[in-house]
Short mmCIF file of C-alpha atoms (C1' of nucleotides) and ligand atoms in Angstrom, two decimals:
data_model
loop_
_atom_site.label_atom_id
_atom_site.label_comp_id
_atom_site.label_asym_id
_atom_site.label_seq_id
_atom_site.Cartn_x
_atom_site.Cartn_y
_atom_site.Cartn_z
CA UNK A 72 -10.79 18.92 7.08
CA UNK A 73 -13.77 18.45 9.92
CA UNK A 74 -15.14 15.74 7.52
CA UNK A 75 -17.16 12.52 8.11
CA UNK A 76 -15.20 9.32 5.86
CA UNK A 77 -16.85 8.46 2.26
CA UNK A 78 -18.04 4.89 4.03
CA UNK A 79 -20.40 7.14 6.32
CA UNK A 80 -21.89 8.72 4.54
CA UNK A 81 -22.27 5.24 2.10
CA UNK A 82 -24.38 3.97 5.42
CA UNK A 83 -26.64 6.79 5.71
CA UNK A 84 -27.40 6.31 2.37
CA UNK A 85 -27.73 2.20 2.65
CA UNK A 86 -29.89 2.75 5.85
CA UNK A 87 -32.12 5.70 4.11
CA UNK A 88 -33.11 3.16 1.58
CA UNK A 89 -33.63 0.36 4.18
CA UNK A 90 -36.04 2.65 6.65
CA UNK A 91 -37.83 2.99 3.54
CA UNK A 92 -39.47 -0.37 4.19
CA UNK A 93 -38.54 -1.43 7.46
CA UNK A 94 -39.26 -5.13 8.08
CA UNK A 95 -37.55 -6.33 5.13
CA UNK A 96 -34.35 -8.11 4.41
CA UNK A 97 -32.00 -6.98 2.12
CA UNK A 98 -28.83 -8.56 0.41
CA UNK A 99 -25.24 -6.53 0.48
CA UNK A 100 -25.73 -7.04 -3.10
CA UNK A 101 -29.17 -5.73 -3.70
CA UNK A 102 -28.61 -2.74 -1.54
CA UNK A 103 -25.28 -2.16 -3.85
CA UNK A 104 -27.49 -2.01 -6.43
CA UNK A 105 -30.14 -0.17 -5.93
CA UNK A 106 -27.39 2.82 -4.88
CA UNK A 107 -24.67 1.90 -7.59
CA UNK A 108 -22.19 1.35 -5.10
CA UNK A 109 -19.60 -1.44 -5.73
CA UNK A 110 -20.70 -4.77 -3.45
CA UNK A 111 -17.95 -5.58 -1.61
CA UNK A 112 -17.77 -1.79 0.10
CA UNK A 113 -21.31 -2.17 0.98
CA UNK A 114 -20.54 -5.22 2.32
CA UNK A 115 -18.23 -4.16 4.56
CA UNK A 116 -19.77 -1.00 5.66
CA UNK A 117 -23.04 -3.36 6.22
CA UNK A 118 -20.64 -5.42 8.62
CA UNK A 119 -19.29 -2.71 10.49
CA UNK A 120 -23.28 -1.21 11.22
CA UNK A 121 -23.68 -4.67 12.57
CA UNK A 122 -21.15 -4.86 14.87
CA UNK A 123 -22.56 -1.37 16.14
CA UNK A 124 -25.68 -3.03 16.70
CA UNK A 125 -27.60 -0.36 14.36
CA UNK A 126 -27.82 -3.83 11.98
CA UNK A 127 -29.47 -7.28 12.51
CA UNK A 128 -28.00 -9.98 10.57
CA UNK A 129 -29.76 -13.50 9.01
CA UNK A 130 -26.99 -15.89 8.02
CA UNK A 131 -27.80 -18.39 5.13
CA UNK A 132 -29.18 -17.96 1.38
CA UNK A 133 -32.21 -16.10 2.19
CA UNK A 134 -30.32 -13.91 4.90
CA UNK A 135 -29.82 -10.92 4.55
CA UNK A 136 -30.04 -7.77 7.02
CA UNK A 137 -32.34 -5.74 8.83
CA UNK A 138 -33.28 -2.55 11.10
CA UNK A 139 -32.40 -3.48 14.30
CA UNK A 140 -34.71 -1.23 15.64
CA UNK A 141 -37.12 1.70 14.02
CA UNK A 142 -35.45 4.35 11.77
CA UNK A 143 -37.07 7.17 13.82
CA UNK A 144 -34.21 5.46 16.84
CA UNK A 145 -31.32 5.61 14.65
CA UNK A 146 -29.22 8.88 15.26
CA UNK A 147 -26.56 10.06 12.50
CA UNK A 148 -24.77 10.27 15.68
CA UNK A 149 -24.68 6.28 15.93
CA UNK A 150 -23.96 5.99 12.76
CA UNK A 151 -20.90 7.54 12.58
CA UNK A 152 -20.17 6.12 16.00
CA UNK A 153 -20.58 2.59 14.23
CA UNK A 154 -18.76 3.43 11.45
CA UNK A 155 -15.95 5.44 12.70
CA UNK A 156 -15.39 5.35 16.40
CA UNK A 157 -15.60 7.55 19.04
CA UNK A 158 -16.99 11.83 18.70
CA UNK A 159 -14.16 13.75 19.76
CA UNK A 160 -13.05 16.68 17.69
CA UNK A 161 -9.43 16.73 19.62
CA UNK A 162 -6.92 13.81 20.74
CA UNK A 163 -7.08 15.92 23.88
CA UNK A 164 -11.19 14.99 24.38
CA UNK A 165 -10.37 11.19 23.25
CA UNK A 166 -7.48 10.92 25.79
CA UNK A 167 -9.38 12.40 28.44
CA UNK A 168 -5.96 13.94 30.03
CA UNK A 169 -4.02 11.78 29.13
CA UNK A 170 -3.29 12.58 26.08
CA UNK A 171 -2.17 16.04 26.79
CA UNK A 172 0.30 17.62 29.13
CA UNK A 173 -1.35 20.38 29.52
CA UNK A 174 -4.59 18.91 30.93
CA UNK A 175 -4.86 19.68 34.44
CA UNK A 176 -4.20 23.75 33.51
CA UNK A 177 -6.04 24.23 29.99
CA UNK A 178 -9.38 26.00 29.84
CA UNK A 179 -8.96 25.17 26.27
CA UNK A 180 -9.80 22.00 27.00
CA UNK A 181 -12.64 22.37 28.70
CA UNK A 182 -14.39 24.66 26.55
CA UNK A 183 -13.47 22.05 23.34
CA UNK A 184 -15.44 19.25 24.92
CA UNK A 185 -18.09 22.42 25.33
CA UNK A 186 -17.98 22.75 21.55
CA UNK A 187 -18.23 19.05 21.32
CA UNK A 188 -20.58 18.73 23.08
CA UNK A 189 -22.56 20.82 20.94
CA UNK A 190 -22.15 18.75 17.82
CA UNK A 191 -23.21 15.29 19.45
CA UNK A 192 -25.82 16.61 20.28
CA UNK A 193 -26.72 17.74 17.20
CA UNK A 194 -25.95 15.13 15.65
CA UNK A 195 -27.74 12.91 17.89
CA UNK A 196 -31.21 14.78 17.51
CA UNK A 197 -31.10 13.83 13.80
CA UNK A 198 -32.36 10.15 12.67
CA UNK A 199 -32.47 8.26 9.55
CA UNK A 200 -36.05 8.71 8.85
CA UNK A 201 -35.97 12.33 9.37
CA UNK A 202 -32.86 12.34 6.89
CA UNK A 203 -35.28 10.40 4.33
CA UNK A 204 -38.51 12.38 4.57
CA UNK A 205 -38.23 16.26 3.18
CA UNK A 206 -39.30 19.05 5.45
CA UNK A 207 -42.56 19.83 5.79
CA UNK A 208 -45.08 21.77 9.08
CA UNK A 209 -46.13 17.92 9.45
CA UNK A 210 -42.40 16.73 10.05
CA UNK A 211 -40.54 18.95 12.12
CA UNK A 212 -37.31 16.63 11.71
CA UNK A 213 -34.26 18.44 11.56
CA UNK A 214 -36.10 21.90 12.61
CA UNK A 215 -35.54 21.01 16.08
CA UNK A 216 -32.13 20.46 15.90
CA UNK A 217 -29.94 22.38 18.32
CA UNK A 218 -32.38 23.02 21.50
CA UNK A 219 -31.43 20.53 23.66
CA UNK A 220 -27.82 22.15 22.13
CA UNK A 221 -28.91 25.10 24.55
CA UNK A 222 -30.25 23.35 26.88
CA UNK A 223 -26.93 21.47 27.83
CA UNK A 224 -24.81 23.75 27.59
CA UNK A 225 -26.50 25.68 30.34
CA UNK A 226 -25.92 22.42 32.18
CA UNK A 227 -22.67 21.74 34.23
CA UNK A 228 -19.45 22.24 33.37
CA UNK A 229 -19.41 19.09 31.22
CA UNK A 230 -15.63 16.99 31.65
CA UNK A 231 -14.11 16.38 28.69
CA UNK A 232 -14.86 13.36 27.18
CA UNK A 233 -15.35 11.56 23.89
CA UNK A 234 -18.82 10.07 22.81
CA UNK A 235 -18.34 6.84 22.49
CA UNK A 236 -20.42 3.88 21.16
CA UNK A 237 -22.04 1.54 23.56
CA UNK A 238 -21.46 -1.71 21.90
CA UNK A 239 -23.38 -3.73 24.39
CA UNK B 1 -13.47 10.71 12.74
CA UNK B 2 -14.85 13.71 12.39
CA UNK B 3 -11.85 15.33 13.95
CA UNK B 4 -9.92 18.77 13.59
CA UNK B 5 -6.73 18.42 12.75
CA UNK B 6 -3.79 18.71 15.21
CA UNK B 7 -2.55 21.88 14.08
CA UNK B 8 -5.89 23.21 13.99
CA UNK B 9 -5.85 22.54 17.69
CA UNK B 10 -2.48 24.34 18.16
CA UNK B 11 -3.54 27.12 16.17
CA UNK B 12 -6.55 27.97 18.68
CA UNK B 13 -3.67 27.15 21.64
CA UNK B 14 -1.00 29.58 20.01
CA UNK B 15 -4.58 32.49 19.43
CA UNK B 16 -5.32 32.04 22.75
CA UNK B 17 -1.62 32.93 24.16
CA UNK B 18 -2.20 35.88 21.54
CA UNK B 19 -5.50 36.75 22.86
CA UNK B 20 -4.17 37.53 25.97
CA UNK B 21 -2.30 40.24 25.34
CA UNK B 22 -3.59 41.82 21.98
CA UNK B 23 -1.20 44.59 20.61
CA UNK B 24 1.71 43.13 21.39
CA UNK B 25 3.59 41.43 18.61
CA UNK B 26 4.63 37.48 19.28
CA UNK B 27 7.60 35.56 17.47
CA UNK B 28 6.65 32.45 16.12
CA UNK B 29 9.78 31.20 18.20
CA UNK B 30 8.76 32.90 20.66
CA UNK B 31 5.22 31.29 20.81
CA UNK B 32 6.95 27.71 20.22
CA UNK B 33 8.31 28.39 23.86
CA UNK B 34 5.40 29.42 25.50
CA UNK B 35 3.18 26.51 24.31
CA UNK B 36 6.04 24.03 24.64
CA UNK B 37 5.77 22.55 20.74
CA UNK B 38 8.58 22.41 18.09
CA UNK B 39 9.60 25.47 16.48
CA UNK B 40 9.02 24.71 12.69
CA UNK B 41 5.44 23.57 13.13
CA UNK B 42 4.42 26.43 15.12
CA UNK B 43 6.02 29.21 12.12
CA UNK B 44 3.65 26.50 9.62
CA UNK B 45 0.56 27.61 11.60
CA UNK B 46 1.39 31.42 11.80
CA UNK B 47 2.01 31.50 8.38
CA UNK B 48 -1.19 29.75 7.45
CA UNK B 49 -3.39 31.79 10.21
CA UNK B 50 -1.92 34.79 7.93
CA UNK B 51 -2.99 33.62 4.84
CA UNK B 52 -6.37 33.35 6.61
CA UNK B 53 -6.86 37.23 7.22
CA UNK B 54 -6.50 36.11 10.49
CA UNK B 55 -2.98 37.64 11.91
CA UNK B 56 -0.74 40.67 10.51
CA UNK B 57 2.58 39.72 9.81
CA UNK B 58 5.27 42.51 10.42
CA UNK B 59 8.80 40.84 8.81
CA UNK B 60 12.04 41.82 9.86
CA UNK B 61 13.96 41.75 12.70
CA UNK B 62 11.54 42.97 15.79
CA UNK B 63 8.67 41.67 13.25
CA UNK B 64 7.05 39.07 14.34
CA UNK B 65 3.08 38.62 14.23
CA UNK B 66 -0.50 40.39 15.66
CA UNK B 67 -3.69 39.28 15.90
CA UNK B 68 -5.19 40.87 12.97
CA UNK B 69 -9.27 42.35 14.68
CA UNK B 70 -10.13 41.90 18.29
CA UNK B 71 -10.30 38.36 19.65
CA UNK B 72 -13.78 38.55 20.08
CA UNK B 73 -14.16 38.76 16.30
CA UNK B 74 -11.95 35.60 15.37
CA UNK B 75 -14.35 32.38 15.10
CA UNK B 76 -13.44 28.79 15.95
CA UNK B 77 -15.09 28.69 12.68
CA UNK B 78 -12.73 31.00 10.84
CA UNK B 79 -9.78 29.40 12.69
CA UNK B 80 -10.75 25.94 11.53
CA UNK B 81 -11.47 26.86 7.51
CA UNK B 82 -8.29 28.90 7.77
CA UNK B 83 -5.91 25.78 8.52
CA UNK B 84 -7.88 23.30 6.67
CA UNK B 85 -10.23 24.78 4.33
CA UNK B 86 -14.08 24.94 3.57
CA UNK B 87 -16.26 22.70 6.27
CA UNK B 88 -18.09 20.52 4.55
CA UNK B 89 -18.57 17.64 6.01
CA UNK B 90 -19.58 15.43 3.03
CA UNK B 91 -17.81 15.77 -0.87
CA UNK B 92 -21.22 16.18 -1.58
CA UNK B 93 -21.80 19.45 0.62
CA UNK B 94 -18.04 20.45 -1.21
CA UNK B 95 -18.93 19.55 -4.66
CA UNK B 96 -22.07 21.44 -4.54
CA UNK B 97 -24.19 18.53 -6.61
CA UNK B 98 -20.96 18.64 -9.24
CA UNK B 99 -19.64 15.25 -6.85
CA UNK B 100 -22.64 13.02 -6.84
CA UNK B 101 -24.58 11.36 -9.82
CA UNK B 102 -27.81 11.14 -7.83
CA UNK B 103 -27.31 15.33 -6.13
CA UNK B 104 -30.78 16.28 -8.02
CA UNK B 105 -33.32 13.48 -6.67
CA UNK B 106 -31.48 13.45 -3.74
CA UNK B 107 -33.30 14.08 -0.26
CA UNK B 108 -30.29 12.76 1.57
CA UNK B 109 -28.35 16.07 1.00
CA UNK B 110 -30.24 18.74 1.90
CA UNK B 111 -31.21 17.12 5.15
CA UNK B 112 -26.94 16.74 5.60
CA UNK B 113 -26.44 20.40 4.64
CA UNK B 114 -28.56 21.18 7.52
CA UNK B 115 -26.34 19.37 9.60
CA UNK B 116 -23.46 20.81 8.38
CA UNK B 117 -25.14 24.23 9.19
CA UNK B 118 -25.82 23.48 12.65
CA UNK B 119 -22.38 22.78 13.13
CA UNK B 120 -21.17 25.56 11.33
CA UNK B 121 -23.45 27.57 13.04
CA UNK B 122 -21.92 26.36 16.66
CA UNK B 123 -18.42 26.88 15.22
CA UNK B 124 -19.03 30.61 14.26
CA UNK B 125 -20.47 31.60 17.84
CA UNK B 126 -17.22 30.14 19.46
CA UNK B 127 -14.65 33.23 19.51
CA UNK B 128 -11.10 33.04 20.37
CA UNK B 129 -11.79 34.74 23.50
CA UNK B 130 -14.14 32.81 24.83
CA UNK B 131 -11.82 29.90 24.65
CA UNK B 132 -9.25 31.32 26.89
CA UNK B 133 -12.13 32.62 29.31
CA UNK B 134 -13.72 29.62 32.08
CA UNK B 135 -17.37 29.70 32.10
CA UNK B 136 -19.25 32.55 34.42
CA UNK B 137 -22.43 34.61 34.66
CA UNK B 138 -20.70 37.45 33.60
CA UNK B 139 -19.24 35.93 30.72
CA UNK B 140 -21.85 33.82 28.41
CA UNK B 141 -19.76 33.23 26.35
CA UNK B 142 -20.33 29.42 25.01
CA UNK B 143 -23.87 28.83 27.25
CA UNK B 144 -25.72 30.74 23.98
CA UNK B 145 -24.33 28.63 21.30
CA UNK B 146 -26.73 26.11 19.72
CA UNK B 147 -29.51 29.71 19.45
CA UNK B 148 -28.44 30.72 16.45
CA UNK B 149 -28.36 27.34 15.25
CA UNK B 150 -31.97 26.40 16.09
CA UNK B 151 -33.05 30.00 14.27
CA UNK B 152 -31.28 28.78 11.22
CA UNK B 153 -33.54 25.75 10.94
CA UNK B 154 -36.46 27.44 10.82
CA UNK B 155 -35.36 29.45 7.84
CA UNK B 156 -34.93 28.37 4.07
CA UNK B 157 -34.09 24.60 2.55
CA UNK B 158 -31.35 25.37 2.75
CA UNK B 159 -29.08 24.48 -0.90
CA UNK B 160 -26.07 22.54 -0.15
CA UNK B 161 -23.05 23.94 0.07
CA UNK B 162 -19.60 24.09 1.67
CA UNK B 163 -17.95 27.15 4.00
CA UNK B 164 -15.93 28.60 2.84
CA UNK B 165 -12.81 31.31 4.17
CA UNK B 166 -13.20 34.68 2.07
CA UNK B 167 -9.61 35.03 1.35
CA UNK B 168 -10.55 38.28 0.59
"C1'" DC C 241 26.21 49.07 5.07
"C1'" DC C 242 26.40 44.89 7.14
"C1'" DG C 243 24.62 41.43 9.63
"C1'" DA C 244 21.49 39.25 12.63
"C1'" DA C 245 16.64 39.16 13.39
"C1'" DA C 246 12.27 37.29 11.76
"C1'" DT C 247 8.88 36.04 8.03
"C1'" DG C 248 7.61 33.99 3.18
"C1'" DG C 249 7.57 29.70 0.32
"C1'" DG C 250 8.69 25.98 -0.53
"C1'" DA C 251 10.37 20.93 -1.03
"C1'" DC C 252 10.56 16.57 1.53
"C1'" DC C 253 9.60 13.27 4.44
"C1'" DG C 254 8.11 9.12 6.74
"C1'" DA C 255 3.69 7.53 9.39
"C1'" DT C 256 -1.52 6.98 9.08
"C1'" DT C 257 -5.45 6.85 7.45
"C1'" DT C 258 -9.00 6.52 3.84
"C1'" DG C 259 -11.45 3.99 -0.07
"C1'" DG C 260 -11.41 -0.14 -2.06
"C1'" DT C 261 -10.51 -4.97 -3.20
"C1'" DA C 262 -9.98 -9.98 -2.77
"C1'" DC C 263 -10.49 -14.79 -0.70
"C1'" DG C 264 -11.48 -18.48 2.09
"C1'" DG C 265 -14.35 -19.75 5.90
"C1'" DT C 266 -19.56 -20.92 8.10
"C1'" DT C 267 -24.33 -20.74 7.96
"C1'" DT C 268 -28.62 -22.18 6.27
"C1'" DG C 269 -32.65 -22.78 3.06
"C1'" DA C 270 -34.65 -25.31 -0.75
"C1'" DT D 63 -25.95 -31.19 -1.75
"C1'" DC D 64 -25.36 -26.61 -3.41
"C1'" DA D 65 -25.82 -22.09 -3.60
"C1'" DA D 66 -26.40 -17.93 -1.42
"C1'" DA D 67 -25.54 -15.33 1.71
"C1'" DC D 68 -23.37 -13.37 5.48
"C1'" DC D 69 -17.69 -13.44 8.39
"C1'" DG D 70 -13.41 -12.89 9.03
"C1'" DT D 71 -9.64 -10.63 7.84
"C1'" DA D 72 -5.77 -9.76 5.06
"C1'" DC D 73 -4.42 -6.95 1.16
"C1'" DC D 74 -3.53 -2.77 -1.72
"C1'" DA D 75 -2.82 2.25 -3.91
"C1'" DA D 76 -4.00 6.97 -2.72
"C1'" DA D 77 -4.10 10.56 0.06
"C1'" DT D 78 -3.55 12.90 3.82
"C1'" DC D 79 -1.38 14.02 8.55
"C1'" DG D 80 2.41 15.72 10.93
"C1'" DG D 81 6.92 17.47 10.75
"C1'" DT D 82 11.54 19.19 9.70
"C1'" DC D 83 14.67 21.98 6.04
"C1'" DC D 84 16.44 25.14 3.17
"C1'" DC D 85 16.45 29.68 1.12
"C1'" DA D 86 14.76 33.63 -0.69
"C1'" DT D 87 13.40 37.62 1.26
"C1'" DT D 88 12.75 42.00 4.93
"C1'" DT D 89 13.72 44.92 8.33
"C1'" DC D 90 15.51 47.49 12.41
"C1'" DG D 91 19.64 48.26 15.18
"C1'" DG D 92 24.41 49.23 15.04
S1 FES E 561 -5.63 21.57 24.85
FE1 FES E 561 -5.40 19.24 26.42
S2 FES E 561 -5.19 20.54 28.01
FE2 FES E 561 -5.28 21.81 26.63
S1 FES E 562 -25.57 11.87 -1.25
FE1 FES E 562 -24.79 13.67 -2.85
S2 FES E 562 -26.85 13.86 -3.77
FE2 FES E 562 -27.36 12.86 -2.35
#
DNA sequence: CCGAAATGGGACCGATTTGGTACGGTTTGA
DNA sequence: TCAAACCGTACCAAATCGGTCCCATTTCGG
C-alpha cells in the first residue's frame, strides 16, 4: 500500500523523544514507558537503529542508548533505510536490471527511477529535528521540502538504482 | 519497504502499451502476450483499473479495454490508488486520528502528513504519457516534478489525511 | 439462435512479510 | 556478586502478496 511499516513509524517517535534531550541516555524500557509501547518492540527497534549507525549503545548497568549524531543530521530517509532496507519503489529499481527481463530496452524503468529519486530526496530533506518541531517562520523545516527534488530532476538521466543504507 | 506492489508496476506497463495507441481496444489476453505476463494476472489488473475509472471495458466478443481518458490525464498517483487503495504512509494518516491515541497532541502526525503530501503530489505530477516518453527538451515531463511539492508546503498546515481515490 | 469471444466477480491457495514475543548470553556498574 | 542493561536470534500468528481457477454474463457474427 505504499506505506512504511509500523516499526519505522515507532522508530521516528522514539527518536523524537531522544532528540528532545540529546546527550541523554535512554533505556529501552524507559522509552517504551514514555511512548506507551511494548518493551520488546522498542528494544528490537533500538537494536536495528544501532546497526544502522543512528544510535550508539552502551552496555551494562546504567547503559542505554543515545543519538549517534545531532538530531538535525538524521534524516527520515536514513531511518527508513535502517529499518526497512533500500528505498526502491519497484523490484526493477532494486535489482538494477538483473530482476527485469526488459530492462535494457524499457523506458519505464528510467522514469520510475526518477520518481524514486524524487521521493528519496524528499525524505532526505526532513530530519528528526524537523519532525518534532512545529512549523514556524523561524524554522522553515519542511517548507523547503521539494526544492532539491526539482533541482535533481534537471540533472543527468539517473541510472535505475536503489538508495541503500551505508552501513560503514 | 516503501514499495509499490508488483501488480501496480504491471499496471503501469500495461497502461503504457495502451497509451501508445489510444482509441484502440485491447483484450486482456492480447496485452498479456504483448508484455509477457500471465493472462489471469493481466485480467485481474484490468478489472481493477476499470473499477478505478481509468479504463473503460467493453463486454462480449470483440470487446476489450480502452483508456477512459487521455494518457496525459492519468497520473501514477491514480494508478496506485486504483490498485492499492489510499496513499497513506502511516496508519495514523489513514485513520485520520481514530487510529492513534496521541493524535490530538502529537506534532509528528502533522509532519508525517506533510511528507505524505509531498510524495502524493510528486506522484500526481507524473502521467502515464510521461512514463512512456523519454525525457527531451520538448517534453519536460518529469522535469517539473517537485514544483507543486514545494508550493504546497508553503501553504496551510495540512490536516492529517490520506489521499483516497474518488471512485465516483 | 447458437456459439465463440470477451469481461465480471469471486473464491482460493502457497509463500512471504509484518508485528510482536521469548529466551538465553554478555557486558558493566555498584 | 548481582542486577541492570544490551545482543542475537529464534519463534509465532496474522495479514498481505502474487497468482490461479471457475463460472456467470454479455455481445458479436454467422
Ligand atoms: S520495468 Fe524493469 S525494465 Fe521496465
Ligand atoms: S503518530 Fe499518530 S498521532 Fe502521532
